[in-house]
């Protein structure tokens, strides 16, 4: 069975890396971007989540964020997040490299988390640099659109996430690429693997001859490169995988 083959690979790993996407947070109530019911099936990502549009009209971003915000802010880690934190604790996983900005890996207890697309928990004023929590800004959206900086009154309050057209945090990219080069197993969870340069991470590992495991609800463009492909729900597959990989006598 695939989950057993994947567990054997992980059981022997000491520097495994997990690349996660929106799919790992779907069972926490946060809609994904692509696939059935994905955010980009309702909105044009360039119109609502690109830096160019944001600098012309921040309201385009914030009016969508007003709707999506409550689900993201109320979300809690699910068994998938906890399973990865457990694999780090048991010394199999070196780090989680995530495309998600929801902060749920941290909440689940993962220590080494590389946030490739930044964090959605903070918002920064592009005029005066003031930072404040997303939770506070979310409350103002009921009566202020776009939200204003509480210090300078500026109207360019930008979430500390990477919008389309923006470059990724250089430190995070460098860390992620180094982890991929040194990985002894690459585990992709809940990503359509169509957004670059994040999707380069598993490719770096594959080019090094590192076995690739993919856990995703649907097929991805990299399935043919993988040693093991498991089409399923991350919150169900990962706990079983972690349990089998950490069973005594399997290391
Ligand atoms: N368990 C496992 N996989 C799931 C689950 C689940 N419970 N639910 C959905 N999926 C899969 C979907 O089949 C889909 O292939 O997760 C994948 C999510 O893909 P996307 O929505 O494209 O998310 P992601 O790959 O993270 O997107 C990358 O694109 O929009 C930008 O910046 C945004 O970080 C994001 C980036």
CSV table of C-alpha atoms and ligand atoms in Angstrom, one decimal:
chain,number,residue,atom,x,y,z
A,1,UNK,CA,0.0,0.0,0.0
A,2,UNK,CA,1.3,3.5,-0.8
A,3,UNK,CA,1.0,4.8,2.7
A,4,UNK,CA,3.2,1.9,3.9
A,5,UNK,CA,5.8,2.6,1.2
A,6,UNK,CA,5.7,6.4,2.1
A,7,UNK,CA,6.1,5.5,5.8
A,8,UNK,CA,9.1,3.3,5.1
A,9,UNK,CA,10.8,6.2,3.3
A,10,UNK,CA,10.0,8.6,6.1
A,11,UNK,CA,11.0,6.2,8.8
A,12,UNK,CA,14.6,6.2,7.4
A,13,UNK,CA,14.7,9.9,6.9
A,14,UNK,CA,16.5,12.5,9.2
A,15,UNK,CA,16.3,15.6,6.9
A,16,UNK,CA,12.9,15.2,5.2
A,17,UNK,CA,11.3,18.4,4.1
A,18,UNK,CA,7.5,19.0,3.7
A,19,UNK,CA,6.2,21.5,1.1
A,20,UNK,CA,2.6,22.4,2.0
A,21,UNK,CA,-0.1,24.3,0.2
A,22,UNK,CA,-3.7,25.4,0.8
A,23,UNK,CA,-4.9,21.8,0.7
A,24,UNK,CA,-3.4,21.1,4.2
A,25,UNK,CA,-5.6,23.8,5.7
A,26,UNK,CA,-8.8,22.9,3.8
A,27,UNK,CA,-10.0,20.7,6.7
A,28,UNK,CA,-9.4,23.6,9.0
A,29,UNK,CA,-12.2,25.4,7.1
A,30,UNK,CA,-10.0,27.6,4.8
A,31,UNK,CA,-11.0,27.3,1.1
A,32,UNK,CA,-8.2,26.5,-1.3
A,33,UNK,CA,-7.3,28.7,-4.3
A,34,UNK,CA,-7.8,26.2,-7.2
A,35,UNK,CA,-9.9,23.1,-7.7
A,36,UNK,CA,-13.5,22.8,-6.6
A,37,UNK,CA,-14.8,25.9,-4.7
A,38,UNK,CA,-11.3,27.5,-4.9
A,39,UNK,CA,-11.0,31.2,-4.3
A,40,UNK,CA,-9.7,31.8,-7.8
A,41,UNK,CA,-12.9,30.2,-9.3
A,42,UNK,CA,-14.8,33.2,-7.8
A,43,UNK,CA,-12.2,36.0,-8.3
A,44,UNK,CA,-9.5,36.9,-10.8
A,45,UNK,CA,-6.3,36.6,-8.7
A,46,UNK,CA,-4.6,39.5,-10.7
A,47,UNK,CA,-7.6,41.8,-10.0
A,48,UNK,CA,-7.8,41.1,-6.3
A,49,UNK,CA,-4.4,39.8,-5.2
A,50,UNK,CA,-1.6,41.5,-7.3
A,51,UNK,CA,0.7,44.3,-6.1
A,52,UNK,CA,-0.1,46.4,-9.1
A,53,UNK,CA,-3.9,46.3,-8.5
A,54,UNK,CA,-3.3,46.8,-4.7
A,55,UNK,CA,-1.2,50.0,-5.3
A,56,UNK,CA,-3.9,51.4,-7.6
A,57,UNK,CA,-6.9,50.4,-5.4
A,58,UNK,CA,-6.4,48.6,-2.0
A,59,UNK,CA,-10.1,48.1,-1.7
A,60,UNK,CA,-10.1,45.4,-4.4
A,61,UNK,CA,-8.0,43.3,-2.0
A,62,UNK,CA,-9.7,44.2,1.2
A,63,UNK,CA,-13.3,43.7,0.0
A,64,UNK,CA,-12.4,40.0,-0.7
A,65,UNK,CA,-10.4,39.8,2.5
A,66,UNK,CA,-13.4,41.1,4.4
A,67,UNK,CA,-15.3,37.9,3.3
A,68,UNK,CA,-12.4,35.4,3.6
A,69,UNK,CA,-10.9,36.9,6.8
A,70,UNK,CA,-13.3,35.4,9.4
A,71,UNK,CA,-12.7,31.8,8.2
A,72,UNK,CA,-8.9,32.3,8.2
A,73,UNK,CA,-8.8,34.0,11.6
A,74,UNK,CA,-11.1,31.4,13.2
A,75,UNK,CA,-9.2,28.4,11.7
A,76,UNK,CA,-7.3,25.9,13.9
A,77,UNK,CA,-4.7,23.3,13.0
A,78,UNK,CA,-6.1,20.0,11.9
A,79,UNK,CA,-4.5,16.4,12.4
A,80,UNK,CA,-2.5,17.0,9.2
A,81,UNK,CA,-0.7,20.0,10.7
A,82,UNK,CA,-0.1,18.1,14.0
A,83,UNK,CA,1.2,15.1,12.1
A,84,UNK,CA,4.0,17.2,10.5
A,85,UNK,CA,4.8,18.8,13.9
A,86,UNK,CA,5.1,15.2,15.3
A,87,UNK,CA,7.4,14.1,12.5
A,88,UNK,CA,9.7,17.1,13.2
A,89,UNK,CA,9.7,16.2,16.9
A,90,UNK,CA,10.6,12.6,16.2
A,91,UNK,CA,13.6,13.7,14.2
A,92,UNK,CA,12.4,12.7,10.7
A,93,UNK,CA,11.3,16.1,9.3
A,94,UNK,CA,13.8,19.0,9.2
A,95,UNK,CA,11.4,21.7,8.3
A,96,UNK,CA,8.0,22.6,6.8
A,97,UNK,CA,8.2,25.0,3.8
A,98,UNK,CA,4.8,26.4,3.3
A,99,UNK,CA,3.0,28.5,0.7
A,100,UNK,CA,0.3,29.2,3.3
A,101,UNK,CA,0.1,32.4,5.1
A,102,UNK,CA,-2.4,31.2,7.8
A,103,UNK,CA,0.2,30.5,10.5
A,104,UNK,CA,-1.4,27.1,11.4
A,105,UNK,CA,1.9,25.1,11.2
A,106,UNK,CA,3.2,27.3,14.0
A,107,UNK,CA,0.0,26.9,16.0
A,108,UNK,CA,0.4,23.1,15.6
A,109,UNK,CA,3.8,23.2,17.2
A,110,UNK,CA,6.1,23.0,14.2
A,111,UNK,CA,9.4,24.7,15.0
A,112,UNK,CA,11.1,25.2,11.7
A,113,UNK,CA,8.6,26.7,9.3
A,114,UNK,CA,9.6,28.6,6.2
A,115,UNK,CA,6.8,30.9,5.1
A,116,UNK,CA,7.5,31.4,1.4
A,117,UNK,CA,4.5,33.7,0.9
A,118,UNK,CA,4.8,35.6,4.1
A,119,UNK,CA,2.3,35.7,7.0
A,120,UNK,CA,-1.3,36.9,6.8
A,121,UNK,CA,-1.3,37.6,10.6
A,122,UNK,CA,0.2,41.0,10.3
A,123,UNK,CA,-0.6,44.1,8.2
A,124,UNK,CA,1.8,47.0,7.5
A,125,UNK,CA,1.2,50.6,6.5
A,126,UNK,CA,3.2,51.3,3.3
A,127,UNK,CA,3.3,55.0,4.2
A,128,UNK,CA,4.6,55.1,7.8
A,129,UNK,CA,5.6,51.4,8.3
A,130,UNK,CA,3.4,50.8,11.3
A,131,UNK,CA,2.5,47.1,11.8
A,132,UNK,CA,-0.6,45.8,13.4
A,133,UNK,CA,-2.4,42.5,13.7
A,134,UNK,CA,-4.7,41.3,10.9
A,135,UNK,CA,-7.3,40.5,13.6
A,136,UNK,CA,-7.5,44.2,14.6
A,137,UNK,CA,-7.8,45.4,11.0
A,138,UNK,CA,-10.4,42.8,10.2
A,139,UNK,CA,-12.7,44.4,12.8
A,140,UNK,CA,-12.4,47.8,11.1
A,141,UNK,CA,-13.5,46.5,7.8
A,142,UNK,CA,-17.1,46.7,8.8
A,143,UNK,CA,-16.9,50.5,8.9
A,144,UNK,CA,-13.8,51.4,7.0
A,145,UNK,CA,-13.0,50.2,3.4
A,146,UNK,CA,-10.2,50.2,2.6
A,147,UNK,CA,-8.9,50.2,6.2
A,148,UNK,CA,-6.8,53.1,7.2
A,149,UNK,CA,-3.5,53.2,9.2
A,150,UNK,CA,-4.4,54.0,12.8
A,151,UNK,CA,-1.2,56.1,13.1
A,152,UNK,CA,-0.9,58.1,9.9
A,153,UNK,CA,-4.3,57.5,8.3
A,154,UNK,CA,-2.7,56.1,5.2
A,155,UNK,CA,-4.9,54.0,2.9
A,156,UNK,CA,-2.2,51.5,1.9
A,157,UNK,CA,-2.4,48.9,4.7
A,158,UNK,CA,-0.9,45.8,3.1
A,159,UNK,CA,-0.9,42.3,4.6
A,160,UNK,CA,2.7,41.0,5.1
A,161,UNK,CA,2.0,38.3,2.4
A,162,UNK,CA,3.5,38.0,-1.1
A,163,UNK,CA,1.0,39.3,-3.6
A,164,UNK,CA,1.2,38.3,-7.3
A,165,UNK,CA,3.9,40.3,-9.0
A,166,UNK,CA,5.9,40.7,-5.7
A,167,UNK,CA,9.2,39.0,-5.0
A,168,UNK,CA,9.3,36.4,-2.3
A,169,UNK,CA,11.3,37.0,0.9
A,170,UNK,CA,14.9,36.3,-0.2
A,171,UNK,CA,15.9,34.7,3.1
A,172,UNK,CA,13.0,32.2,3.0
A,173,UNK,CA,13.7,31.2,-0.7
A,174,UNK,CA,17.4,30.6,0.1
A,175,UNK,CA,16.5,28.5,3.2
A,176,UNK,CA,13.9,26.5,1.3
A,177,UNK,CA,16.3,25.8,-1.6
A,178,UNK,CA,19.1,24.7,0.8
A,179,UNK,CA,16.7,22.4,2.7
A,180,UNK,CA,15.5,20.9,-0.7
A,181,UNK,CA,19.1,20.3,-1.7
A,182,UNK,CA,19.9,18.6,1.6
A,183,UNK,CA,16.7,16.7,2.0
A,184,UNK,CA,16.6,12.9,2.2
A,185,UNK,CA,12.9,12.8,1.5
A,186,UNK,CA,10.6,15.5,-0.1
A,187,UNK,CA,7.0,15.4,1.0
A,188,UNK,CA,4.5,17.6,-0.8
A,189,UNK,CA,1.1,18.0,0.9
A,190,UNK,CA,-2.0,19.8,-0.5
A,191,UNK,CA,-0.6,21.8,-3.3
A,192,UNK,CA,-1.5,22.0,-7.0
A,193,UNK,CA,2.2,22.7,-7.7
A,194,UNK,CA,1.4,25.2,-10.4
A,195,UNK,CA,2.8,28.4,-8.7
A,196,UNK,CA,6.5,29.1,-9.1
A,197,UNK,CA,9.1,29.5,-7.6
A,198,UNK,CA,7.5,27.5,-4.8
A,199,UNK,CA,6.9,24.5,-7.1
A,200,UNK,CA,10.7,24.5,-7.9
A,201,UNK,CA,11.3,23.3,-4.3
A,202,UNK,CA,10.3,19.6,-5.0
A,203,UNK,CA,12.0,19.7,-8.4
A,204,UNK,CA,15.4,20.7,-6.7
A,205,UNK,CA,15.1,17.6,-4.5
A,206,UNK,CA,14.1,15.3,-7.4
A,207,UNK,CA,17.1,16.5,-9.4
A,208,UNK,CA,19.3,15.5,-6.5
A,209,UNK,CA,17.8,12.0,-6.7
A,210,UNK,CA,15.7,12.4,-3.5
A,211,UNK,CA,12.5,10.4,-3.3
A,212,UNK,CA,9.3,12.5,-3.7
A,213,UNK,CA,6.1,11.7,-1.9
A,214,UNK,CA,2.9,13.6,-2.9
A,215,UNK,CA,-0.2,13.6,-0.7
A,216,UNK,CA,-2.9,15.6,-2.5
A,217,UNK,CA,-6.7,15.3,-3.1
A,218,UNK,CA,-6.2,15.5,-6.8
A,219,UNK,CA,-3.4,14.7,-9.3
A,220,UNK,CA,-0.6,17.2,-9.8
A,221,UNK,CA,1.8,17.9,-12.7
A,222,UNK,CA,4.6,16.2,-10.6
A,223,UNK,CA,2.8,12.9,-9.9
A,224,UNK,CA,5.0,11.1,-12.5
A,225,UNK,CA,8.2,12.3,-10.8
A,226,UNK,CA,7.1,10.9,-7.4
A,227,UNK,CA,8.1,7.6,-5.8
A,228,UNK,CA,4.7,7.5,-4.0
A,229,UNK,CA,1.5,9.4,-4.8
A,230,UNK,CA,-1.4,9.3,-2.3
A,231,UNK,CA,-4.7,10.9,-3.5
A,232,UNK,CA,-6.5,11.6,-0.2
A,233,UNK,CA,-7.3,14.1,2.6
A,234,UNK,CA,-4.2,15.4,4.3
A,235,UNK,CA,-5.9,15.3,7.7
A,236,UNK,CA,-6.6,11.6,7.3
A,237,UNK,CA,-3.4,10.4,5.4
A,238,UNK,CA,-0.7,12.3,7.4
A,239,UNK,CA,-1.6,11.0,10.9
A,240,UNK,CA,-1.5,7.4,9.6
A,241,UNK,CA,1.7,8.1,7.7
A,242,UNK,CA,3.3,9.7,10.8
A,243,UNK,CA,2.2,6.8,13.0
A,244,UNK,CA,3.6,4.1,10.7
A,245,UNK,CA,6.8,6.1,10.2
A,246,UNK,CA,7.5,6.4,13.9
A,247,UNK,CA,6.5,2.9,14.9
A,248,UNK,CA,9.3,1.3,16.9
A,249,UNK,CA,11.5,-1.0,14.8
A,250,UNK,CA,10.8,0.9,11.5
A,251,UNK,CA,13.6,3.5,11.8
B,1,LIG,N1,-6.1,17.3,1.6
B,1,LIG,C1,-5.1,17.2,0.6
B,1,LIG,N2,-5.2,18.0,-0.6
B,1,LIG,C2,-6.2,18.8,-0.7
B,1,LIG,C3,-7.3,18.9,0.3
B,1,LIG,C4,-7.1,18.1,1.4
B,1,LIG,N3,-8.1,18.1,2.4
B,1,LIG,N4,-8.2,19.8,-0.2
B,1,LIG,C5,-7.8,20.2,-1.4
B,1,LIG,N5,-6.6,19.6,-1.7
B,1,LIG,C6,-5.7,19.9,-2.8
B,1,LIG,C7,-6.5,20.3,-4.1
B,1,LIG,O1,-6.8,19.1,-4.9
B,1,LIG,C8,-5.4,21.2,-4.8
B,1,LIG,O2,-4.7,20.4,-5.8
B,1,LIG,O3,-4.9,20.9,-2.5
B,1,LIG,C9,-4.5,21.6,-3.7
B,1,LIG,C10,-4.5,23.1,-3.4
B,1,LIG,O4,-4.0,23.8,-4.5
B,1,LIG,P1,-4.2,25.4,-4.7
B,1,LIG,O5,-5.5,25.8,-4.3
B,1,LIG,O6,-3.7,25.7,-6.0
B,1,LIG,O7,-3.2,25.9,-3.5
B,1,LIG,P2,-1.6,26.1,-3.5
B,1,LIG,O8,-1.0,25.0,-4.3
B,1,LIG,O9,-1.2,26.2,-2.1
B,1,LIG,O10,-1.5,27.5,-4.3
B,1,LIG,C11,-0.2,28.0,-4.4
B,1,LIG,O11,-1.1,30.1,-5.3
B,1,LIG,O12,-2.9,31.5,-5.2
B,1,LIG,C12,-1.6,31.3,-4.9
B,1,LIG,O13,-0.3,32.4,-3.1
B,1,LIG,C13,-1.3,31.4,-3.4
B,1,LIG,O14,0.1,30.1,-2.0
B,1,LIG,C14,-0.9,30.1,-3.0
B,1,LIG,C15,-0.3,29.5,-4.3
